[in-house]
mmCIF file of C-alpha atoms in Angstrom:
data_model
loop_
_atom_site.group_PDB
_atom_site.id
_atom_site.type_symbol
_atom_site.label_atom_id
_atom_site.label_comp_id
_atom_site.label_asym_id
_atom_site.label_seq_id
_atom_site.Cartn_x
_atom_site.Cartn_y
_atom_site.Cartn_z
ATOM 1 C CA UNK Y 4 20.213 213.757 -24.220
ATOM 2 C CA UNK Y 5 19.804 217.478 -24.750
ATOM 3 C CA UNK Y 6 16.502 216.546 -27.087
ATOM 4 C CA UNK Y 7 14.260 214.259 -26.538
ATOM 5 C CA UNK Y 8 13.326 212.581 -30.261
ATOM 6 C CA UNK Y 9 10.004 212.269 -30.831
ATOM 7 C CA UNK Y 10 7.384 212.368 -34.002
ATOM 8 C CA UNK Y 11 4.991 214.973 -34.440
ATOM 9 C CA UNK Y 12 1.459 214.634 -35.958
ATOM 10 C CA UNK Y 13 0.693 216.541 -39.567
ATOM 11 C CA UNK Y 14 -2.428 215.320 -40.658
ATOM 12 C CA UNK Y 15 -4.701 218.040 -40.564
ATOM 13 C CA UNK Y 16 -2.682 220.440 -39.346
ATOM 14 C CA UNK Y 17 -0.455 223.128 -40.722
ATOM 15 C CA UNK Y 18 3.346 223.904 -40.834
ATOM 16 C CA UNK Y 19 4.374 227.368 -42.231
ATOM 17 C CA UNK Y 20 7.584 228.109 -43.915
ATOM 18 C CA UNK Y 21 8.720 232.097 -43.374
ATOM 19 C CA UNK Y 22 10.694 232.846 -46.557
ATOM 20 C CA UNK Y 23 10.206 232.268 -50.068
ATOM 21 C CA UNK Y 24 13.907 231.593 -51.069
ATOM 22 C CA UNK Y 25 16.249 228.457 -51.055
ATOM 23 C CA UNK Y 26 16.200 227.946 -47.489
ATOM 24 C CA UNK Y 27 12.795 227.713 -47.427
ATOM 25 C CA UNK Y 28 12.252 225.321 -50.334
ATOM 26 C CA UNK Y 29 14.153 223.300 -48.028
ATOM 27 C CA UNK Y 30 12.203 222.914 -45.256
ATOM 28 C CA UNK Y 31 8.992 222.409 -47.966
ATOM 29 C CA UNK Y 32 11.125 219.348 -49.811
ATOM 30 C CA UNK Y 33 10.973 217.871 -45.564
ATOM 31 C CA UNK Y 34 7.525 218.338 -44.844
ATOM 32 C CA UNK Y 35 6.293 217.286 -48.573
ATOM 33 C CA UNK Y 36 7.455 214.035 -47.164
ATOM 34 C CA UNK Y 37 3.885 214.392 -44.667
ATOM 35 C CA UNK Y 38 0.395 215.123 -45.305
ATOM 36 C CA UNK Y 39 1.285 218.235 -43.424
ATOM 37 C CA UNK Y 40 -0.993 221.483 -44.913
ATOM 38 C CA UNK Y 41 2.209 223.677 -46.218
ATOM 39 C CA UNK Y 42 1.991 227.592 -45.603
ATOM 40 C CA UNK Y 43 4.544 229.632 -47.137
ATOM 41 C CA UNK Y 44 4.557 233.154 -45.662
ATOM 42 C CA UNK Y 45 6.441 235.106 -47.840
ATOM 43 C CA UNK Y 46 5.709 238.350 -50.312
ATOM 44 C CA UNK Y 47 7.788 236.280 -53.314
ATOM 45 C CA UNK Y 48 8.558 232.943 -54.110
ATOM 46 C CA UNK Y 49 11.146 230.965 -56.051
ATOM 47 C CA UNK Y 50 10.080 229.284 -59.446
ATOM 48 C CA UNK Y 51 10.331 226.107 -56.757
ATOM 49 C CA UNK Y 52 8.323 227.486 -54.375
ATOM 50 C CA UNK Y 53 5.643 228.883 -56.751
ATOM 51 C CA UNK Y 54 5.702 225.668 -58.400
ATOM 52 C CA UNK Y 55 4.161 224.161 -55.332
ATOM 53 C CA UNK Y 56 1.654 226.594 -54.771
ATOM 54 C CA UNK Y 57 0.579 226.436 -58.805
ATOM 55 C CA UNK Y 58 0.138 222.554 -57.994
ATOM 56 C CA UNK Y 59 -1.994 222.632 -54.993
ATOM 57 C CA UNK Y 60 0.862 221.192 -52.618
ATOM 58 C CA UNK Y 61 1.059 224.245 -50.641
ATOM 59 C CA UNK Y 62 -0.340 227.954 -49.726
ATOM 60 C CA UNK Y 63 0.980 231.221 -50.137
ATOM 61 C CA UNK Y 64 0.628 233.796 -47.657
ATOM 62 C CA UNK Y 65 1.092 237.242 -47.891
ATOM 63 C CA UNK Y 66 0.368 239.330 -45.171
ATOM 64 C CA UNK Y 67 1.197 240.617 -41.862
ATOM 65 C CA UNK Y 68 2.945 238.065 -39.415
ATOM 66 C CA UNK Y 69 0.805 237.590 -36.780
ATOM 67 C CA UNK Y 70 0.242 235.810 -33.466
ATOM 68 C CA UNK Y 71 -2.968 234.685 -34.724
ATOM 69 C CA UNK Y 72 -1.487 233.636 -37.899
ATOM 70 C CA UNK Y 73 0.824 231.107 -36.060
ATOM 71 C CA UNK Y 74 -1.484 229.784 -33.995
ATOM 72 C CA UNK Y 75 -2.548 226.244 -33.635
ATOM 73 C CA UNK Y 76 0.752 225.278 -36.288
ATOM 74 C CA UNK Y 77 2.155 222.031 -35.570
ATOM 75 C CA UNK Y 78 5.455 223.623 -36.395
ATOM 76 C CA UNK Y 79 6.809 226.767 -38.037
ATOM 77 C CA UNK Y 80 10.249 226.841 -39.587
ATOM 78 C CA UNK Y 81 11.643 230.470 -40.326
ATOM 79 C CA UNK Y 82 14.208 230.899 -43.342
ATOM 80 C CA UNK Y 83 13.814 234.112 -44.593
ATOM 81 C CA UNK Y 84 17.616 234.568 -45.101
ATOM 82 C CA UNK Y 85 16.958 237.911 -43.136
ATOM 83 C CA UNK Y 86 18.462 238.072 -39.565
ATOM 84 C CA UNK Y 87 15.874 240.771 -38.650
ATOM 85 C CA UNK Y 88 12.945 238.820 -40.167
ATOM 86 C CA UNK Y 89 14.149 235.868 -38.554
ATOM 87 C CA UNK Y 90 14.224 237.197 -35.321
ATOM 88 C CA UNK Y 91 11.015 239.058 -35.221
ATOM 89 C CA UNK Y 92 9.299 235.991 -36.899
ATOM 90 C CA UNK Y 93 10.715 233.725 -34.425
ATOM 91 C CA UNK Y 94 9.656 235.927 -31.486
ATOM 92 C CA UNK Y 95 5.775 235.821 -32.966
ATOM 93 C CA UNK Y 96 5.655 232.401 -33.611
ATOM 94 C CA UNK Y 97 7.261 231.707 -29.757
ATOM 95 C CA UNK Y 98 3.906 233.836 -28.833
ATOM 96 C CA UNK Y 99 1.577 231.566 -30.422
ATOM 97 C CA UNK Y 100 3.296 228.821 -28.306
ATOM 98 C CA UNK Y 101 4.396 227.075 -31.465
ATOM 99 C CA UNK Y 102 7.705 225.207 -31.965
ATOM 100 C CA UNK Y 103 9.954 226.752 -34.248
ATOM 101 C CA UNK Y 104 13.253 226.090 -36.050
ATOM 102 C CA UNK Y 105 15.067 229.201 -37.120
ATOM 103 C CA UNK Y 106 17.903 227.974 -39.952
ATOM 104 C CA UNK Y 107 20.961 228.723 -38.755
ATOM 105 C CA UNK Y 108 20.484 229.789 -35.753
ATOM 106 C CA UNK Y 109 20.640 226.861 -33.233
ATOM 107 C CA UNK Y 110 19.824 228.992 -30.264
ATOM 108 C CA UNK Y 111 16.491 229.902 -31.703
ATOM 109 C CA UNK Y 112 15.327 226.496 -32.131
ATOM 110 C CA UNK Y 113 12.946 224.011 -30.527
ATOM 111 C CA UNK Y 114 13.323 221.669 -32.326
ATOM 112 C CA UNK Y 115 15.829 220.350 -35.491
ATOM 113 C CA UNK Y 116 15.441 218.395 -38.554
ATOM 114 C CA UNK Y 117 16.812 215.222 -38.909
ATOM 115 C CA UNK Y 118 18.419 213.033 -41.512
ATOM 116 C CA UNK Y 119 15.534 210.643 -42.369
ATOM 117 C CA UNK Y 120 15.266 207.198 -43.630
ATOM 118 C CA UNK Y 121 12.037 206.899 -45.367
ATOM 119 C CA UNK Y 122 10.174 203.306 -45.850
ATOM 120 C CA UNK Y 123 7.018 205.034 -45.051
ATOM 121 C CA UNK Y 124 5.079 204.186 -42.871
ATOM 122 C CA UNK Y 125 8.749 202.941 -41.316
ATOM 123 C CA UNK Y 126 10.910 206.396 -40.357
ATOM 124 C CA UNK Y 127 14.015 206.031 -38.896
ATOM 125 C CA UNK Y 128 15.131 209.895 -37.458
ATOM 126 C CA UNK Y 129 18.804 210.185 -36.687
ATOM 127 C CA UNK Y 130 20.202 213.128 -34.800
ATOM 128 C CA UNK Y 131 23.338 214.749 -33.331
ATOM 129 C CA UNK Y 132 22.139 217.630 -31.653
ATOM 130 C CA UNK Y 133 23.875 219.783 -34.160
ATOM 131 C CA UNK Y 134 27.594 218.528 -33.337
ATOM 132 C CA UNK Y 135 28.167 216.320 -36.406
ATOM 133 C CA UNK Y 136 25.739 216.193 -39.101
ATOM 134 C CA UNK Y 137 28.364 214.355 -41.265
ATOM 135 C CA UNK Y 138 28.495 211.714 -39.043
ATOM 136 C CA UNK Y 139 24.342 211.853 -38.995
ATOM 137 C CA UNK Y 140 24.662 211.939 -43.107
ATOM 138 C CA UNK Y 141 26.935 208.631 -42.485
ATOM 139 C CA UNK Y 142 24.516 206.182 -40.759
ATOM 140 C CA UNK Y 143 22.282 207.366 -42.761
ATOM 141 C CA UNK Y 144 23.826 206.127 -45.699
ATOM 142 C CA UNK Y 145 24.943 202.748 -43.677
ATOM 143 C CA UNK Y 146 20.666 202.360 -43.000
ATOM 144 C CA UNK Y 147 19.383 203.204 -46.754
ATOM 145 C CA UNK Y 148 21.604 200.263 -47.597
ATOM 146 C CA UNK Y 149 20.635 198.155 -45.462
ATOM 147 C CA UNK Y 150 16.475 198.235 -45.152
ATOM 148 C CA UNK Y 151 15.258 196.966 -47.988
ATOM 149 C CA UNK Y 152 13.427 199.604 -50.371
ATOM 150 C CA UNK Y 153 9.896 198.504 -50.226
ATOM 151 C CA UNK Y 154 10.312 197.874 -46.444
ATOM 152 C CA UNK Y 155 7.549 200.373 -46.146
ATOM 153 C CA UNK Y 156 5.050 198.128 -47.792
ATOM 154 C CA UNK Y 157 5.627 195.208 -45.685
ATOM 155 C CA UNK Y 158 4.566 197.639 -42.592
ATOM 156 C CA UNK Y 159 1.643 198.754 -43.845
ATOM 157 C CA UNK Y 160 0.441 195.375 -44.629
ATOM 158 C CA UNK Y 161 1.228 194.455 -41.320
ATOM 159 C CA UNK Y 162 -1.060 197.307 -40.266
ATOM 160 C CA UNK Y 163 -4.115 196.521 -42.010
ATOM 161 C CA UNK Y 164 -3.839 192.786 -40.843
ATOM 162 C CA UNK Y 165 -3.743 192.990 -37.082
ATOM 163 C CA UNK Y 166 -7.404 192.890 -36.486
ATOM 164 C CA UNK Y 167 -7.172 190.026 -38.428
ATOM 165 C CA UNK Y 168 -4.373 188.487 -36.232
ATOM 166 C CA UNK Y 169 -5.621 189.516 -33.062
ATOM 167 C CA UNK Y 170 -9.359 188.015 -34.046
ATOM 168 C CA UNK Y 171 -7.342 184.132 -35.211
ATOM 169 C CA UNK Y 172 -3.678 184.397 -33.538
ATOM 170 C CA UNK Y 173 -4.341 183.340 -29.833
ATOM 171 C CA UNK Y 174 -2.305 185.958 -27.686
ATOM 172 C CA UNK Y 175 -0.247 183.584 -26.150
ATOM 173 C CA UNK Y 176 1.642 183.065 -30.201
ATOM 174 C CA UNK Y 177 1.175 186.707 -31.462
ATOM 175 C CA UNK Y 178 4.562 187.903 -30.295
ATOM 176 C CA UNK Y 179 6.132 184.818 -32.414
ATOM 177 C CA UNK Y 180 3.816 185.460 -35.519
ATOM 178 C CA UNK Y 181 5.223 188.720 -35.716
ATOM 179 C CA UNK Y 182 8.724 187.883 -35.496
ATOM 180 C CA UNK Y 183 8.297 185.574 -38.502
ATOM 181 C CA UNK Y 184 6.560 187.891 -40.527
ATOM 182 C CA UNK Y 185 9.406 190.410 -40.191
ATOM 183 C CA UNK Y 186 12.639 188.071 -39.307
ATOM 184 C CA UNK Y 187 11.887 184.646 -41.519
ATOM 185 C CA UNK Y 188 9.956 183.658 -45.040
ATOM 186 C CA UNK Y 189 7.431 186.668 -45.792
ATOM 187 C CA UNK Y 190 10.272 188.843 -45.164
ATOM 188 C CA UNK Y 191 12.821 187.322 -47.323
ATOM 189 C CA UNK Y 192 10.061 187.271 -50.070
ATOM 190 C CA UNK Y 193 9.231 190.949 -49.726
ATOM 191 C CA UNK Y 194 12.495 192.025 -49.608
ATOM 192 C CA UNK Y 195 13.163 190.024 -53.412
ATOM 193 C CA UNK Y 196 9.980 191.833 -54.660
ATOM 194 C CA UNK Y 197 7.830 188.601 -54.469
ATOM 195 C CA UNK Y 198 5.059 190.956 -52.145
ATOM 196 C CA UNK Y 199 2.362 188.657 -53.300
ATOM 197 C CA UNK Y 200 3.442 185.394 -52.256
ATOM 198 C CA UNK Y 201 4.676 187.199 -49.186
ATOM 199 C CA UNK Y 202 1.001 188.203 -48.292
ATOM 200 C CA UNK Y 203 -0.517 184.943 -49.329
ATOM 201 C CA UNK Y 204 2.301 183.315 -46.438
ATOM 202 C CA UNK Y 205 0.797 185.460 -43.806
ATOM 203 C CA UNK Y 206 -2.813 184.992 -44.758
ATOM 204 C CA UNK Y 207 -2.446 181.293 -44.171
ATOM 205 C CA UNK Y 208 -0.366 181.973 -41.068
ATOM 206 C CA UNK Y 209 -3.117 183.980 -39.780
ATOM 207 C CA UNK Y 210 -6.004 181.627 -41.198
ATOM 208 C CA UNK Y 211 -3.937 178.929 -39.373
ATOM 209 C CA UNK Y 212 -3.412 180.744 -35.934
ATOM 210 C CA UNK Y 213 0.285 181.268 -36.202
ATOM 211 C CA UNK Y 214 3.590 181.198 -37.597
ATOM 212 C CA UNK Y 215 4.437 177.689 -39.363
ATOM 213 C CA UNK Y 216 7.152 177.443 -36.880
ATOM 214 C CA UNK Y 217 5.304 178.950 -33.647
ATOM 215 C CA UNK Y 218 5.113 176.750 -30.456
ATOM 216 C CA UNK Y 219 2.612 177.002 -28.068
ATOM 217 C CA UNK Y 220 5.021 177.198 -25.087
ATOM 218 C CA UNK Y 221 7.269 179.662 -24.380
ATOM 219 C CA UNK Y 222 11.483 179.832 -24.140
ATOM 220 C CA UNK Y 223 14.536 180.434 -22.157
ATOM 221 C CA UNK Y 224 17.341 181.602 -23.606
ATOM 222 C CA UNK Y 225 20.461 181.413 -21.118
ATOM 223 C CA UNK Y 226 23.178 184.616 -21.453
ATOM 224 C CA UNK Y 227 26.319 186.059 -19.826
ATOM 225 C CA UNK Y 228 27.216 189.279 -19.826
ATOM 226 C CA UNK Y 229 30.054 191.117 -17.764
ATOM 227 C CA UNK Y 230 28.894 194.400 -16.140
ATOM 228 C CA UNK Y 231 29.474 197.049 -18.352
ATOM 229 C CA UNK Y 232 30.330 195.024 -21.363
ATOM 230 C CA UNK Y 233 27.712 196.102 -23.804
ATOM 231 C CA UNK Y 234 29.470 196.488 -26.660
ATOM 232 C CA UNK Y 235 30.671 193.173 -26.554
ATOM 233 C CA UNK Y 236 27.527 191.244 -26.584
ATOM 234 C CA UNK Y 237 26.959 188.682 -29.785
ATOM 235 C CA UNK Y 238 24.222 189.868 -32.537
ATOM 236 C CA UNK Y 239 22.560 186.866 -31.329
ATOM 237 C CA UNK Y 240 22.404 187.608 -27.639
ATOM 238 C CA UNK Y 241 21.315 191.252 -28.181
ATOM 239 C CA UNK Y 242 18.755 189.767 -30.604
ATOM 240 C CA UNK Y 243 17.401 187.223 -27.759
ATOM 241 C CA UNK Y 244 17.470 190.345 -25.172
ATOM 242 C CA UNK Y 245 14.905 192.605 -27.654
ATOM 243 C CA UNK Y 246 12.697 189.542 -28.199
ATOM 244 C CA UNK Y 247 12.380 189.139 -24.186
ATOM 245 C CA UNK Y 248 9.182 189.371 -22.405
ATOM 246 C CA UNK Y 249 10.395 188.832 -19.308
ATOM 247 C CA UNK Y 250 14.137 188.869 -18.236
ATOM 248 C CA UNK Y 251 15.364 187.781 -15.028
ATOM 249 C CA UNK Y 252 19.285 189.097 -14.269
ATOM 250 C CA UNK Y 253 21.780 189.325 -11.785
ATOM 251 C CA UNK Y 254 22.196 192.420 -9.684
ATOM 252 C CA UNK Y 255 24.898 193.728 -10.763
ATOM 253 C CA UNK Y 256 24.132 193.567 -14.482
ATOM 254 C CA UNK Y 257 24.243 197.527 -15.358
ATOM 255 C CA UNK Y 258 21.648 199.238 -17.207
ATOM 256 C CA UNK Y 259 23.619 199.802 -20.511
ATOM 257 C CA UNK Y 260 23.128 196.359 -20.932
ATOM 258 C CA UNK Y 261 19.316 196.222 -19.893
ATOM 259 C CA UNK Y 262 18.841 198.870 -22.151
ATOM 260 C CA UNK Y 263 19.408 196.662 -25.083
ATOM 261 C CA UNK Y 264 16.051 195.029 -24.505
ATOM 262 C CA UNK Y 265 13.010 195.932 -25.428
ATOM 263 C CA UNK Y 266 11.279 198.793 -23.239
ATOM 264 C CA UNK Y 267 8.209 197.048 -22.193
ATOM 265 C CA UNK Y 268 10.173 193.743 -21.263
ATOM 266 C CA UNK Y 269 9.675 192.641 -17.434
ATOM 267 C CA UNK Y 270 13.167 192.724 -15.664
ATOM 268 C CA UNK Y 271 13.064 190.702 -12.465
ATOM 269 C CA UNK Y 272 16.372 191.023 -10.654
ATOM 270 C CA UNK Y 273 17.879 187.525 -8.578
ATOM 271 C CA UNK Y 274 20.646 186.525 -6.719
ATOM 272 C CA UNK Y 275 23.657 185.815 -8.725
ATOM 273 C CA UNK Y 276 23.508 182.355 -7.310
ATOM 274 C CA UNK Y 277 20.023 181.121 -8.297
ATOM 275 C CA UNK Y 278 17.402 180.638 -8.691
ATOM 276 C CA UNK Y 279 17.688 176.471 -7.856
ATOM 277 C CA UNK Y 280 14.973 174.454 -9.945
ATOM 278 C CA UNK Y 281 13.255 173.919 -6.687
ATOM 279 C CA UNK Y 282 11.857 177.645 -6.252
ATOM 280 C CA UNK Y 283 12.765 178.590 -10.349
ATOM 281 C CA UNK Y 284 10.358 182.007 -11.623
ATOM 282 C CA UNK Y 285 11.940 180.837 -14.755
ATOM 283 C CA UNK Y 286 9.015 178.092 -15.481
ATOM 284 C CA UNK Y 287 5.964 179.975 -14.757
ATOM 285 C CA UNK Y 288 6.159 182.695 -17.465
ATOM 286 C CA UNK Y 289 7.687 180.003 -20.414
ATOM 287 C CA UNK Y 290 4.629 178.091 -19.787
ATOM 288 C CA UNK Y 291 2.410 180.684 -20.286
ATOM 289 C CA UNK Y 292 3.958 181.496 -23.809
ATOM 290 C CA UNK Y 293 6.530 184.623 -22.904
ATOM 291 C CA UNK Y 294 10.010 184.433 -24.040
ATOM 292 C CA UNK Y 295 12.740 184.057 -21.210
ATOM 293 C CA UNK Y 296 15.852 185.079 -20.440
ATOM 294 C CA UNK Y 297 17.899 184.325 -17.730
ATOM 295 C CA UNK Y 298 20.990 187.196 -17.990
ATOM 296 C CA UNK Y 299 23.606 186.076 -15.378
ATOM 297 C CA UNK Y 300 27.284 188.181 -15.036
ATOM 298 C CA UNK Y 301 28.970 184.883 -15.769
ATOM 299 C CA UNK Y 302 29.350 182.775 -18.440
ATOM 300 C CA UNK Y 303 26.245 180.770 -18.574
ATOM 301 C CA UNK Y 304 28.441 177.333 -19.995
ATOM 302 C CA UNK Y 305 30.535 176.924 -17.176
ATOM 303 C CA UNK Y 306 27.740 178.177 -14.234
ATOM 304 C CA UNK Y 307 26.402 175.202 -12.461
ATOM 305 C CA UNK Y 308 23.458 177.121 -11.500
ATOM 306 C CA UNK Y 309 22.514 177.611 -15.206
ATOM 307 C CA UNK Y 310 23.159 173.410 -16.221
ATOM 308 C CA UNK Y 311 20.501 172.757 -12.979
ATOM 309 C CA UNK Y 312 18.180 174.854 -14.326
ATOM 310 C CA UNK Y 313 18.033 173.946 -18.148
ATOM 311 C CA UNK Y 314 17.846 170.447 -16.976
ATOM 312 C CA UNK Y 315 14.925 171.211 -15.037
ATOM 313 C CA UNK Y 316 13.186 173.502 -17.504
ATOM 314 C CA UNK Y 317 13.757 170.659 -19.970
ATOM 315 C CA UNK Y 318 12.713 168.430 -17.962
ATOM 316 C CA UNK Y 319 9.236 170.311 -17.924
ATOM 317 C CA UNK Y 320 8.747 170.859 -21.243
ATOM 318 C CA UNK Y 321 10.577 174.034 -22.319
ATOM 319 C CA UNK Y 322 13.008 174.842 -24.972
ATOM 320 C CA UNK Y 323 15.894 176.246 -23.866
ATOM 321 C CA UNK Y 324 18.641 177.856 -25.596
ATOM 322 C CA UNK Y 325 22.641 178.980 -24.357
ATOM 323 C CA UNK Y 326 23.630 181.679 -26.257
ATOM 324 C CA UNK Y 327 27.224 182.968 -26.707
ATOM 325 C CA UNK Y 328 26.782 186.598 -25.474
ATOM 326 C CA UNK Y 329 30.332 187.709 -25.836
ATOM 327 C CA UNK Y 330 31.807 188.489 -28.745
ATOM 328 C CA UNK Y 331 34.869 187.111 -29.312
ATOM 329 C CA UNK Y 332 37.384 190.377 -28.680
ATOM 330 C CA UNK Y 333 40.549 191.350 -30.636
ATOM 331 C CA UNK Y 334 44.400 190.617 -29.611
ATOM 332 C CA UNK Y 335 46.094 193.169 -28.508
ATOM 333 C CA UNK Y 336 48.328 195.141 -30.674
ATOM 334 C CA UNK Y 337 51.500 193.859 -29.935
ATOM 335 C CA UNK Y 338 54.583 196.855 -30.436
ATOM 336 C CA UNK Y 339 57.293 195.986 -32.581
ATOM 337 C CA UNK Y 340 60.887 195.544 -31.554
#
């Protein structure tokens, strides 16, 4: 990556807009989006612009382009439609240390604006450092379809409620809870507009000190995966490897499949050959409640390491799960005569 994505913090703080024109009224339409404190530096304004001002959503600024003026902005985007102004504002802000975005001008920028999908207080950013924004514009479009418009709601409920769950949930179940809220029934009813009944579910999940379907002791779920095969990993096995605590794999497993798991999962790395069920590190952490999975570079329903130690594992209590990690892949195109 040539940019690092991150989000930036608005409340109480101010971004100013240099121009008063199209461009400008732009960047305001983004950041009305925050609770950012909007500064328009500009000696006119658009009827758009002005409209803003008139309405209390932003402040109009008139004078002299200073270094003082700039500082302590959590951003400043310049769009005065003026090379000249744009340059000399550009060189100010860069004074004040602020981060600036100059339209048009990709080598005057700090940062860039992506396209957002908004289920506030869920934001998903997508970016192509500059190359493609078409191709930005089309996942977009692919995401808006496919998280569900009140999605946003469901978060912030979620928010308010994890005192709540961390005061009756034991720890050991909290991961689980969590998954159910957002992956089974409360979901499904949020998603259909029924946001009541879908609050009342969790309440008595929480009042009850877990999900309906929560077990006390943890899981292993056994996968394959061929080095360098990340692309052809099932939904479910990718699924399994972002619910991981802990994930013990073979050497040779490469990181772009690791990096399908969650980034505060445990990875353990073991011989390809083990572990045997007398010495397994497989049992300790599903007892205590974590999620499991054993990653091997074979195929987990012919390895006779893998049948030794689901027998043990069952054997001692925990559920344990073989998931089909490849996807099944497409014959070849065959040439015609």
């Amino acid at each position: 990556m040539k940019a690092f994505p991150m989000f930036i913090k608005t409340t109480d703080r101010r971004v100013i807009i240099v121009g008063g024109g199209e461009q400008a009224a732009q960047k305001a339409r983004l950041i009305l989006k925050t609770d950012a404190q909007i500064v328009i530096a500009a000696q006119g304004l658009d009827d758009e612009l002005h409209g803003l001002v008139a309405d209390g959503r932003a402040k109009h600024y008139t004078g002299p382009l200073t270094e003082a003026f700039f500082s302590g902005a959590a951003m400043v985007f310049v769009a005065s439609g003026c090379f000249a102004i744009d340059v000399s504002a550009h060189a100010i802000a860069k004074e004040a240390r602020c981060l600036v975005n100059v339209v048009d001008q990709p080598a005057l920028c700090d940062l860039t604006t992506p396209s957002l999908v908004d289920r506030d207080p869920v934001v998903v950013a997508i970016g192509t450092e500059g190359t493609c924004p078409v191709l930005a514009r089309q996942i977009k479009t692919q995401l808006e379809t496919q998280l569900p418009a009140n999605l946003g709601g469901l978060a912030a409920l979620a928010g308010r409620l994890r005192g709540s769950v961390a005061a009756h949930v034991p720890r050991a179940r909290r991961r689980a809870f969590w998954a159910w809220v957002f992956q089974d029934g409360p979901m499904a009813l949020w998603s259909r507009g029924a946001e009541a009944h879908a609050a009342q579910a969790i309440k008595r999940a929480i009042a009850a000190g877990g999900a309906p379907d929560a077990r006390d002791g943890g899981s292993v779920a056994f996968l394959g995966a061929t080095p360098g095969a990340a692309d052809l990993l099932s939904l479910r096995a990718v699924q399994r490897l972002q619910e991981a605590d802990v994930i013990f794999h073979d050497a040779e497993i490469g990181i772009d499949v690791l990096e399908l798991a969650r980034r505060d999962a445990e990875r353990v790395a073991v011989a390809a050959d083990g572990p045997w069920p007398s010495a397994n590190p497989l049992l300790a952490p599903a007892r205590a409640g974590q999620r499991v999975v054993r990653l091997r570079a074979s195929d987990p329903a012919t390895c006779t390491a893998t049948r030794a130690e689901i027998e043990h594992l069952s054997a001692n209590g925990i559920a344990c799960e073989r998931v089909p990690s490849i996807a099944p892949q497409p014959a070849p195109l065959r040439r015609s005569a």
